[in-house]
Amino acid sequence: KDCYGYGFLKHNTNSGFVDQEVRRQTPQVFSAHSFYASQGNRLVADIQGVGDLYTDPQVLSVDYRFGDGDLGPRGMALFFKNFRHCDLSDKMGIPIFPLSRNERKHQAKYEDDESTLSEGSPLLEALISKFRMLDDNRQMRKSILVRPIDLNCTDSNDTEKRNNFSDVSKTIRRSIVASKKKMAGSIVKRTKSDVDEVTTCLQIALTDAVFDNTAFHRYECGGLKPRHRRNSEDDDSNLRDKLSKRKSAALMKVVSPPMEITDETKSNLGKVHYHLAYLHGQDRFPEIVCPDRIDDDESPSHDIFSVVFHLSHAASLANSQACLALARARVGLQSSASPLLHTNVPIDFDSAKDLCRRAMASERAPASPKAAAGCLLYQILEDEETTGDVEKLHVLEETLNFLNLAELEQAAAKEHVKNMSSRGKA
């Protein structure tokens, strides 16, 4: 017995830990359900307790209103990266959060079993001491994740801050030639399946996300698709598999209709995908990297294919920052999302223009990336010398309006931080 009592377990945390060993379905599904039920504005994490009696949770929000432990969309991204869909989440009508091929491969390393350990299990007793150490991740989080207050600070390395007319013009004019002279150390070795995945992702980025029955792991008629489990090799595992199926069948007999996915939900899902792509680009998940994938026998610092995957899904959800990052890569410009992005995405000016227009048309996005997308689009049109003055003037007017709005938003953000600091002192 410890200070919490017998059977106290930490099922997930606000920084991405999702228990892959004890495998209680209910806590993880509860966290995922809280995200979609709140239209993506909240996610209840840090689920811990005895049985299904939970205590001391941490709420993650898109506006960072729940204290220092509220890691916002990045905390949500860390959760969904490790969340495993199951029969219960299907019956609850929770849509599938898409993961890249390499992410799914890594997730599949865990034994595909959904049983719950009993209180008398020796394995459970060993895990209890392990869970005590999970709270020590706070210091590691501080060194990896940006605090909410830091998001309002200006950073010259931000994607939207690096649109300079003269620099863009020079780079765009050289991009096709430069694409043939890329540095060998930054080009990831790609198989045919990798190329196909990137091509598919870049096509997804230019289309609107659709949440039909397939997104909810259901047939077109609305019926649930069965989840296939791998056959266990030993009798003990077979017994646990049978018990797991019985528990899963008895757990929830009523199948709920698919949860409603509103425009607000899509907007917040886009933020989650963008932050997950950014975390990949900042080397947050070294375990996803496949070895021997870069020229000169160098190992990549992160999985660029996961970056492209989540940026593309974020763009399909009209996330302006993701659209801008991909547009820059499509014309050979660097992006803060990943230093490998522009050297591993093919040059395509038409796609870049479409992505810029998509970013500018996003209704729920901040003005700053919209203005950056407008600057990039205007410079592409200027360099091509095939667009009429009327269209270029229209783009320029939109961009100037976005710049004015961006200044107002920045002033409001500074005022908000000032007010929050004053309340903290009081």
Short mmCIF file of C-alpha atoms in Angstrom, two decimals:
data_model
loop_
_atom_site.label_atom_id
_atom_site.label_comp_id
_atom_site.label_asym_id
_atom_site.label_seq_id
_atom_site.Cartn_x
_atom_site.Cartn_y
_atom_site.Cartn_z
CA LYS A 1 0.00 0.00 0.00
CA ASP A 2 1.34 3.46 -0.91
CA CYS A 3 0.28 6.96 0.12
CA TYR A 4 -2.52 6.88 -2.44
CA GLY A 5 -3.92 3.49 -1.49
CA TYR A 6 -4.02 0.18 -3.35
CA GLY A 7 -4.61 0.29 -7.08
CA PHE A 8 -3.96 4.00 -7.63
CA LEU A 9 -2.91 4.47 -11.23
CA LYS A 10 -1.91 7.36 -13.45
CA HIS A 11 -3.52 6.67 -16.83
CA ASN A 12 -2.26 9.69 -18.77
CA THR A 13 -0.60 13.06 -18.19
CA ASN A 14 -0.89 16.58 -19.57
CA SER A 15 2.40 16.13 -21.45
CA GLY A 16 1.56 13.16 -23.63
CA PHE A 17 2.03 10.04 -21.51
CA VAL A 18 -0.69 7.51 -22.25
CA ASP A 19 -0.48 4.24 -20.34
CA GLN A 20 0.31 1.50 -22.85
CA GLU A 21 0.77 -1.31 -20.32
CA VAL A 22 -2.25 -1.38 -18.04
CA ARG A 23 -4.50 -0.48 -20.96
CA ARG A 24 -7.64 0.81 -19.25
CA GLN A 25 -9.86 1.95 -22.10
CA THR A 26 -12.15 4.24 -20.12
CA PRO A 27 -9.64 6.92 -19.01
CA GLN A 28 -8.17 7.43 -22.48
CA VAL A 29 -11.56 7.44 -24.21
CA PHE A 30 -12.82 9.92 -21.61
CA SER A 31 -9.97 12.30 -22.47
CA ALA A 32 -10.58 11.98 -26.21
CA HIS A 33 -14.34 12.41 -25.75
CA SER A 34 -13.82 15.60 -23.73
CA PHE A 35 -11.99 17.13 -26.71
CA TYR A 36 -14.75 16.49 -29.26
CA ALA A 37 -17.58 17.21 -26.81
CA SER A 38 -16.11 20.68 -26.23
CA GLN A 39 -15.63 21.27 -29.99
CA GLY A 40 -11.87 20.97 -29.50
CA ASN A 41 -11.67 23.76 -26.92
CA ARG A 42 -10.86 21.51 -23.94
CA LEU A 43 -9.22 18.18 -23.23
CA VAL A 44 -9.28 16.68 -19.74
CA ALA A 45 -5.91 15.01 -19.12
CA ASP A 46 -3.76 13.85 -16.23
CA ILE A 47 -6.34 11.16 -15.49
CA GLN A 48 -5.45 9.25 -12.32
CA GLY A 49 -7.24 7.41 -9.56
CA VAL A 50 -8.54 4.04 -8.41
CA GLY A 51 -10.74 2.16 -10.85
CA ASP A 52 -13.01 4.67 -12.56
CA LEU A 53 -12.84 7.15 -9.67
CA TYR A 54 -10.56 9.90 -10.99
CA THR A 55 -8.98 12.80 -9.15
CA ASP A 56 -6.85 15.90 -9.71
CA PRO A 57 -7.13 16.24 -13.52
CA GLN A 58 -5.53 18.93 -15.66
CA VAL A 59 -7.66 20.65 -18.30
CA LEU A 60 -5.92 21.60 -21.53
CA SER A 61 -7.45 24.48 -23.49
CA VAL A 62 -6.84 26.31 -26.75
CA ASP A 63 -6.52 29.61 -24.85
CA TYR A 64 -4.27 28.41 -21.99
CA ARG A 65 -6.67 29.50 -19.25
CA PHE A 66 -6.08 26.69 -16.75
CA GLY A 67 -2.73 27.58 -15.23
CA ASP A 68 0.87 26.54 -15.85
CA GLY A 69 -0.10 22.91 -16.39
CA ASP A 70 -2.32 23.88 -19.33
CA LEU A 71 -0.07 23.13 -22.32
CA GLY A 72 -2.79 24.04 -24.80
CA PRO A 73 -2.90 22.54 -28.31
CA ARG A 74 0.59 21.09 -27.89
CA GLY A 75 -0.54 19.09 -24.88
CA MET A 76 -3.53 17.91 -26.92
CA ALA A 77 -1.21 16.95 -29.78
CA LEU A 78 0.97 14.93 -27.41
CA PHE A 79 -2.10 13.07 -26.15
CA PHE A 80 -3.50 12.20 -29.59
CA LYS A 81 -0.10 11.10 -30.84
CA ASN A 82 -0.19 8.27 -28.26
CA PHE A 83 -3.95 7.70 -28.04
CA ARG A 84 -5.07 4.32 -29.37
CA HIS A 85 -8.54 4.00 -30.84
CA CYS A 86 -10.46 0.98 -29.59
CA ASP A 87 -13.90 -0.62 -29.70
CA LEU A 88 -15.14 1.70 -26.96
CA SER A 89 -14.08 4.86 -28.79
CA ASP A 90 -15.80 3.54 -31.94
CA LYS A 91 -19.03 2.92 -30.03
CA MET A 92 -18.82 6.37 -28.47
CA GLY A 93 -18.76 7.91 -31.94
CA ILE A 94 -15.27 9.40 -31.56
CA PRO A 95 -13.59 10.02 -34.94
CA ILE A 96 -10.22 8.51 -35.72
CA PHE A 97 -7.29 10.89 -35.24
CA PRO A 98 -5.09 10.13 -38.28
CA LEU A 99 -1.45 9.24 -37.67
CA SER A 100 1.39 8.88 -40.15
CA ARG A 101 2.62 5.50 -41.32
CA ASN A 102 5.73 5.66 -39.13
CA GLU A 103 3.69 6.73 -36.11
CA ARG A 104 1.36 3.77 -36.60
CA LYS A 105 4.34 1.44 -36.94
CA HIS A 106 5.74 2.66 -33.66
CA GLN A 107 2.36 2.36 -31.97
CA ALA A 108 1.99 -1.20 -33.27
CA LYS A 109 5.08 -2.25 -31.33
CA TYR A 110 2.92 -2.50 -28.26
CA GLU A 111 1.02 -5.73 -27.82
CA ASP A 112 -2.47 -5.37 -29.30
CA ASP A 113 -4.36 -6.26 -26.13
CA GLU A 114 -7.03 -4.27 -24.29
CA SER A 115 -7.36 -6.19 -21.02
CA THR A 116 -7.19 -4.64 -17.56
CA LEU A 117 -4.81 -5.94 -14.90
CA SER A 118 -6.33 -7.04 -11.61
CA GLU A 119 -5.32 -5.46 -8.31
CA GLY A 120 -3.44 -8.57 -7.23
CA SER A 121 -1.29 -8.69 -10.33
CA PRO A 122 2.49 -8.65 -9.63
CA LEU A 123 2.94 -6.59 -12.78
CA LEU A 124 0.57 -3.96 -11.42
CA GLU A 125 2.53 -3.72 -8.16
CA ALA A 126 5.72 -3.15 -10.15
CA LEU A 127 4.03 -0.49 -12.23
CA ILE A 128 2.79 1.46 -9.20
CA SER A 129 6.35 2.50 -8.32
CA LYS A 130 6.92 3.39 -11.96
CA PHE A 131 3.94 5.74 -12.00
CA ARG A 132 5.34 7.60 -9.01
CA MET A 133 8.15 8.83 -11.23
CA LEU A 134 5.83 10.21 -13.88
CA ASP A 135 5.39 13.47 -12.01
CA ASP A 136 9.08 14.16 -12.51
CA ASN A 137 8.43 14.98 -16.16
CA ARG A 138 7.53 18.58 -15.31
CA GLN A 139 11.14 19.73 -15.58
CA MET A 140 11.57 17.92 -18.88
CA ARG A 141 8.38 19.53 -20.21
CA LYS A 142 9.68 22.99 -19.41
CA SER A 143 12.77 22.36 -21.52
CA ILE A 144 10.79 21.03 -24.48
CA LEU A 145 7.47 22.82 -24.62
CA VAL A 146 6.87 26.53 -25.01
CA ARG A 147 5.00 28.12 -22.14
CA PRO A 148 1.73 29.90 -22.99
CA ILE A 149 3.22 33.31 -22.23
CA ASP A 150 6.09 32.61 -24.62
CA LEU A 151 3.67 32.16 -27.51
CA ASN A 152 2.90 35.88 -27.43
CA CYS A 153 6.55 36.91 -27.73
CA THR A 154 7.95 37.84 -31.11
CA ASP A 155 10.35 35.38 -32.66
CA SER A 156 12.30 36.12 -35.81
CA ASN A 157 12.37 32.41 -36.56
CA ASP A 158 8.59 32.05 -36.82
CA THR A 159 7.35 30.98 -40.25
CA GLU A 160 5.13 34.00 -40.68
CA LYS A 161 7.93 36.41 -39.64
CA ARG A 162 10.31 35.39 -42.40
CA ASN A 163 8.49 36.73 -45.43
CA ASN A 164 10.74 39.43 -46.84
CA PHE A 165 10.04 40.73 -50.35
CA SER A 166 13.66 40.93 -51.47
CA ASP A 167 14.71 37.61 -49.91
CA VAL A 168 11.64 35.80 -51.19
CA SER A 169 12.09 37.14 -54.69
CA LYS A 170 15.71 36.02 -54.89
CA THR A 171 14.94 32.62 -53.43
CA ILE A 172 11.94 31.95 -55.64
CA ARG A 173 13.90 32.80 -58.77
CA ARG A 174 16.62 30.33 -57.75
CA SER A 175 14.37 27.65 -56.24
CA ILE A 176 14.10 25.39 -59.28
CA VAL A 177 17.86 25.39 -59.81
CA ALA A 178 18.53 25.08 -56.10
CA SER A 179 16.21 22.08 -55.88
CA LYS A 180 18.72 20.18 -58.03
CA LYS A 181 21.62 21.14 -55.78
CA LYS A 182 20.25 20.29 -52.36
CA MET A 183 22.65 19.48 -49.58
CA ALA A 184 23.13 15.73 -49.37
CA GLY A 185 23.05 15.74 -45.58
CA SER A 186 19.48 17.06 -45.48
CA ILE A 187 17.82 14.84 -48.08
CA VAL A 188 16.12 11.86 -46.49
CA LYS A 189 16.35 8.54 -48.27
CA ARG A 190 12.90 7.66 -49.54
CA THR A 191 11.29 4.42 -50.60
CA LYS A 192 8.49 4.32 -53.16
CA SER A 193 5.94 4.07 -50.35
CA ASP A 194 7.46 7.19 -48.75
CA VAL A 195 7.15 9.12 -52.01
CA ASP A 196 3.56 7.92 -52.42
CA GLU A 197 2.73 9.00 -48.87
CA VAL A 198 4.18 12.49 -49.41
CA THR A 199 2.32 12.84 -52.72
CA THR A 200 -0.95 11.78 -51.12
CA CYS A 201 -0.43 14.12 -48.20
CA LEU A 202 0.26 17.12 -50.43
CA GLN A 203 -2.98 16.36 -52.30
CA ILE A 204 -4.86 16.18 -49.00
CA ALA A 205 -3.52 19.63 -48.07
CA LEU A 206 -5.43 21.18 -50.97
CA THR A 207 -8.80 19.58 -50.16
CA ASP A 208 -11.24 20.17 -47.32
CA ALA A 209 -11.33 17.51 -44.60
CA VAL A 210 -14.44 15.33 -44.71
CA PHE A 211 -15.83 13.54 -41.66
CA ASP A 212 -17.96 10.79 -43.15
CA ASN A 213 -18.63 7.33 -41.69
CA THR A 214 -15.12 6.22 -42.67
CA ALA A 215 -13.64 8.80 -40.30
CA PHE A 216 -15.56 7.11 -37.47
CA HIS A 217 -14.40 3.58 -38.38
CA ARG A 218 -17.83 2.70 -39.75
CA TYR A 219 -19.22 1.29 -42.96
CA GLU A 220 -21.09 3.57 -45.36
CA CYS A 221 -24.35 2.23 -43.95
CA GLY A 222 -23.28 3.41 -40.48
CA GLY A 223 -22.46 0.02 -38.95
CA LEU A 224 -19.29 -0.41 -36.89
CA LYS A 225 -16.27 -2.00 -38.53
CA PRO A 226 -14.64 -4.75 -36.45
CA ARG A 227 -11.17 -4.13 -35.09
CA HIS A 228 -8.79 -6.97 -35.96
CA ARG A 229 -6.40 -8.14 -33.27
CA ARG A 230 -3.22 -10.09 -33.81
CA ASN A 231 -3.28 -13.73 -32.79
CA SER A 232 -1.35 -14.46 -29.60
CA GLU A 233 1.21 -17.23 -29.65
CA ASP A 234 0.87 -18.61 -26.14
CA ASP A 235 -2.14 -19.92 -24.21
CA ASP A 236 -1.95 -17.20 -21.54
CA SER A 237 -2.15 -14.45 -24.13
CA ASN A 238 -5.01 -16.25 -25.89
CA LEU A 239 -6.93 -16.40 -22.62
CA ARG A 240 -6.37 -12.71 -21.97
CA ASP A 241 -7.49 -11.96 -25.54
CA LYS A 242 -10.76 -13.85 -25.02
CA LEU A 243 -11.43 -12.12 -21.69
CA SER A 244 -10.66 -8.78 -23.31
CA LYS A 245 -13.21 -9.37 -26.06
CA ARG A 246 -15.86 -10.35 -23.51
CA LYS A 247 -15.18 -7.22 -21.44
CA SER A 248 -15.22 -5.05 -24.53
CA ALA A 249 -18.56 -6.49 -25.65
CA ALA A 250 -20.14 -6.03 -22.21
CA LEU A 251 -18.65 -2.60 -21.63
CA MET A 252 -20.99 -0.68 -23.92
CA LYS A 253 -23.89 -2.36 -25.67
CA VAL A 254 -25.45 0.83 -27.06
CA VAL A 255 -23.67 2.35 -30.07
CA SER A 256 -23.78 6.14 -30.04
CA PRO A 257 -24.12 8.11 -33.30
CA PRO A 258 -20.99 9.84 -34.62
CA MET A 259 -20.09 12.96 -32.65
CA GLU A 260 -20.82 16.24 -34.39
CA ILE A 261 -17.77 17.83 -36.00
CA THR A 262 -18.40 21.57 -36.23
CA ASP A 263 -16.30 24.23 -37.95
CA GLU A 264 -14.88 25.14 -34.55
CA THR A 265 -13.90 21.53 -33.94
CA LYS A 266 -12.17 21.41 -37.33
CA SER A 267 -10.30 24.62 -36.58
CA ASN A 268 -9.02 23.27 -33.25
CA LEU A 269 -8.15 19.91 -34.83
CA GLY A 270 -6.06 21.84 -37.35
CA LYS A 271 -4.17 23.46 -34.47
CA VAL A 272 -3.51 20.04 -32.92
CA HIS A 273 -2.16 18.64 -36.21
CA TYR A 274 0.01 21.72 -36.74
CA HIS A 275 1.51 21.51 -33.26
CA LEU A 276 2.14 17.79 -33.69
CA ALA A 277 3.99 18.50 -36.94
CA TYR A 278 5.98 21.23 -35.20
CA LEU A 279 6.90 18.89 -32.31
CA HIS A 280 8.15 16.32 -34.82
CA GLY A 281 10.23 19.03 -36.50
CA GLN A 282 11.74 20.01 -33.14
CA ASP A 283 13.01 16.44 -32.54
CA ARG A 284 10.41 15.71 -29.85
CA PHE A 285 9.89 12.10 -31.00
CA PRO A 286 13.28 10.51 -31.81
CA GLU A 287 11.73 7.05 -31.37
CA ILE A 288 9.74 7.57 -34.60
CA VAL A 289 12.85 8.09 -36.75
CA CYS A 290 13.75 5.20 -39.04
CA PRO A 291 17.53 4.56 -39.08
CA ASP A 292 19.68 4.87 -42.20
CA ARG A 293 17.33 7.21 -44.02
CA ILE A 294 19.75 10.03 -44.90
CA ASP A 295 22.63 10.25 -47.34
CA ASP A 296 26.24 9.97 -46.15
CA ASP A 297 25.19 7.51 -43.44
CA GLU A 298 23.81 10.29 -41.25
CA SER A 299 20.70 9.77 -39.17
CA PRO A 300 17.82 12.26 -39.42
CA SER A 301 16.94 14.09 -36.24
CA HIS A 302 13.21 13.61 -36.82
CA ASP A 303 10.70 11.93 -39.11
CA ILE A 304 10.09 14.40 -41.93
CA PHE A 305 7.27 12.24 -43.32
CA SER A 306 5.28 12.71 -40.11
CA VAL A 307 5.88 16.46 -40.40
CA VAL A 308 4.46 16.50 -43.94
CA PHE A 309 1.59 14.25 -42.90
CA HIS A 310 0.36 16.43 -40.05
CA LEU A 311 0.99 19.71 -41.86
CA SER A 312 -1.12 18.41 -44.74
CA HIS A 313 -3.97 17.34 -42.47
CA ALA A 314 -3.78 20.70 -40.68
CA ALA A 315 -3.95 22.47 -44.06
CA SER A 316 -7.00 20.39 -45.03
CA LEU A 317 -8.59 21.74 -41.84
CA ALA A 318 -7.84 25.31 -43.02
CA ASN A 319 -5.00 25.94 -40.57
CA SER A 320 -3.26 29.00 -41.99
CA GLN A 321 0.11 28.31 -40.35
CA ALA A 322 0.26 24.83 -41.87
CA CYS A 323 -0.77 26.19 -45.29
CA LEU A 324 1.97 28.81 -45.06
CA ALA A 325 4.63 26.30 -44.01
CA LEU A 326 3.81 24.00 -46.94
CA ALA A 327 3.57 26.92 -49.38
CA ARG A 328 7.05 28.09 -48.40
CA ALA A 329 8.41 24.57 -48.84
CA ARG A 330 6.77 24.30 -52.27
CA VAL A 331 8.79 27.29 -53.50
CA GLY A 332 12.04 26.17 -51.83
CA LEU A 333 11.88 28.41 -48.75
CA GLN A 334 12.72 27.27 -45.23
CA SER A 335 10.07 26.89 -42.55
CA SER A 336 10.20 26.86 -38.78
CA ALA A 337 8.08 23.70 -38.84
CA SER A 338 11.12 21.63 -39.85
CA PRO A 339 14.60 22.36 -41.22
CA LEU A 340 14.18 19.33 -43.52
CA LEU A 341 10.85 20.35 -45.01
CA HIS A 342 11.95 22.50 -47.96
CA THR A 343 14.58 19.97 -49.10
CA ASN A 344 12.21 16.99 -49.05
CA VAL A 345 9.07 18.49 -50.62
CA PRO A 346 8.98 18.90 -54.43
CA ILE A 347 8.85 22.41 -55.92
CA ASP A 348 5.39 23.31 -57.25
CA PHE A 349 4.46 26.98 -57.71
CA ASP A 350 0.82 26.29 -58.55
CA SER A 351 0.36 24.33 -55.33
CA ALA A 352 2.16 27.07 -53.40
CA LYS A 353 -0.27 29.67 -54.76
CA ASP A 354 -3.25 27.50 -53.87
CA LEU A 355 -1.92 27.00 -50.34
CA CYS A 356 -1.38 30.75 -49.93
CA ARG A 357 -4.95 31.44 -51.03
CA ARG A 358 -6.17 28.72 -48.70
CA ALA A 359 -4.32 30.34 -45.79
CA MET A 360 -5.72 33.77 -46.59
CA ALA A 361 -9.28 32.43 -46.83
CA SER A 362 -9.21 30.75 -43.41
CA GLU A 363 -11.95 32.39 -41.34
CA ARG A 364 -10.81 31.37 -37.86
CA ALA A 365 -7.07 31.95 -38.28
CA PRO A 366 -5.05 34.84 -36.82
CA ALA A 367 -4.12 37.64 -39.19
CA SER A 368 -0.33 37.29 -38.96
CA PRO A 369 0.08 34.06 -41.01
CA LYS A 370 -2.57 35.33 -43.42
CA ALA A 371 -0.50 38.46 -44.04
CA ALA A 372 2.61 36.32 -44.52
CA ALA A 373 0.76 34.14 -47.02
CA GLY A 374 -0.37 37.26 -48.86
CA CYS A 375 3.21 38.53 -49.08
CA LEU A 376 4.39 35.21 -50.46
CA LEU A 377 1.53 34.98 -52.97
CA TYR A 378 2.14 38.52 -54.20
CA GLN A 379 5.83 37.85 -54.72
CA ILE A 380 5.14 34.63 -56.65
CA LEU A 381 2.70 36.47 -58.92
CA GLU A 382 5.21 39.31 -59.35
CA ASP A 383 8.01 36.93 -60.32
CA GLU A 384 5.89 34.92 -62.75
CA GLU A 385 4.99 38.08 -64.68
CA THR A 386 1.85 36.42 -66.09
CA THR A 387 -0.73 37.86 -63.71
CA GLY A 388 -2.64 41.05 -64.40
CA ASP A 389 -2.22 44.16 -62.29
CA VAL A 390 -5.81 43.98 -61.05
CA GLU A 391 -5.33 40.57 -59.41
CA LYS A 392 -2.00 41.59 -57.89
CA LEU A 393 -3.56 44.79 -56.55
CA HIS A 394 -6.36 42.77 -54.97
CA VAL A 395 -3.83 40.48 -53.26
CA LEU A 396 -1.85 43.48 -52.06
CA GLU A 397 -4.95 45.14 -50.58
CA GLU A 398 -5.89 41.95 -48.73
CA THR A 399 -2.36 41.62 -47.40
CA LEU A 400 -2.30 45.20 -46.10
CA ASN A 401 -5.62 44.62 -44.33
CA PHE A 402 -4.20 41.49 -42.70
CA LEU A 403 -1.11 43.43 -41.59
CA ASN A 404 -3.31 46.03 -39.88
CA LEU A 405 -5.35 43.32 -38.19
CA ALA A 406 -2.14 41.56 -37.10
CA GLU A 407 -0.96 44.72 -35.33
CA LEU A 408 -4.29 44.99 -33.50
CA GLU A 409 -4.14 41.32 -32.49
CA GLN A 410 -0.58 41.70 -31.24
CA ALA A 411 -1.53 44.74 -29.15
CA ALA A 412 -4.51 42.84 -27.71
CA ALA A 413 -2.30 39.86 -26.87
CA LYS A 414 0.20 42.08 -25.03
CA GLU A 415 -2.64 43.70 -23.10
CA HIS A 416 -3.98 40.27 -22.17
CA VAL A 417 -0.57 39.14 -20.89
CA LYS A 418 -0.27 42.39 -18.91
CA ASN A 419 -3.68 41.88 -17.31
CA MET A 420 -2.89 38.26 -16.45
CA SER A 421 0.39 39.33 -14.82
CA SER A 422 -1.44 41.98 -12.78
CA ARG A 423 -3.96 39.41 -11.57
CA GLY A 424 -1.15 37.06 -10.59
CA LYS A 425 0.55 39.73 -8.48
CA ALA A 426 -2.75 40.64 -6.84
#
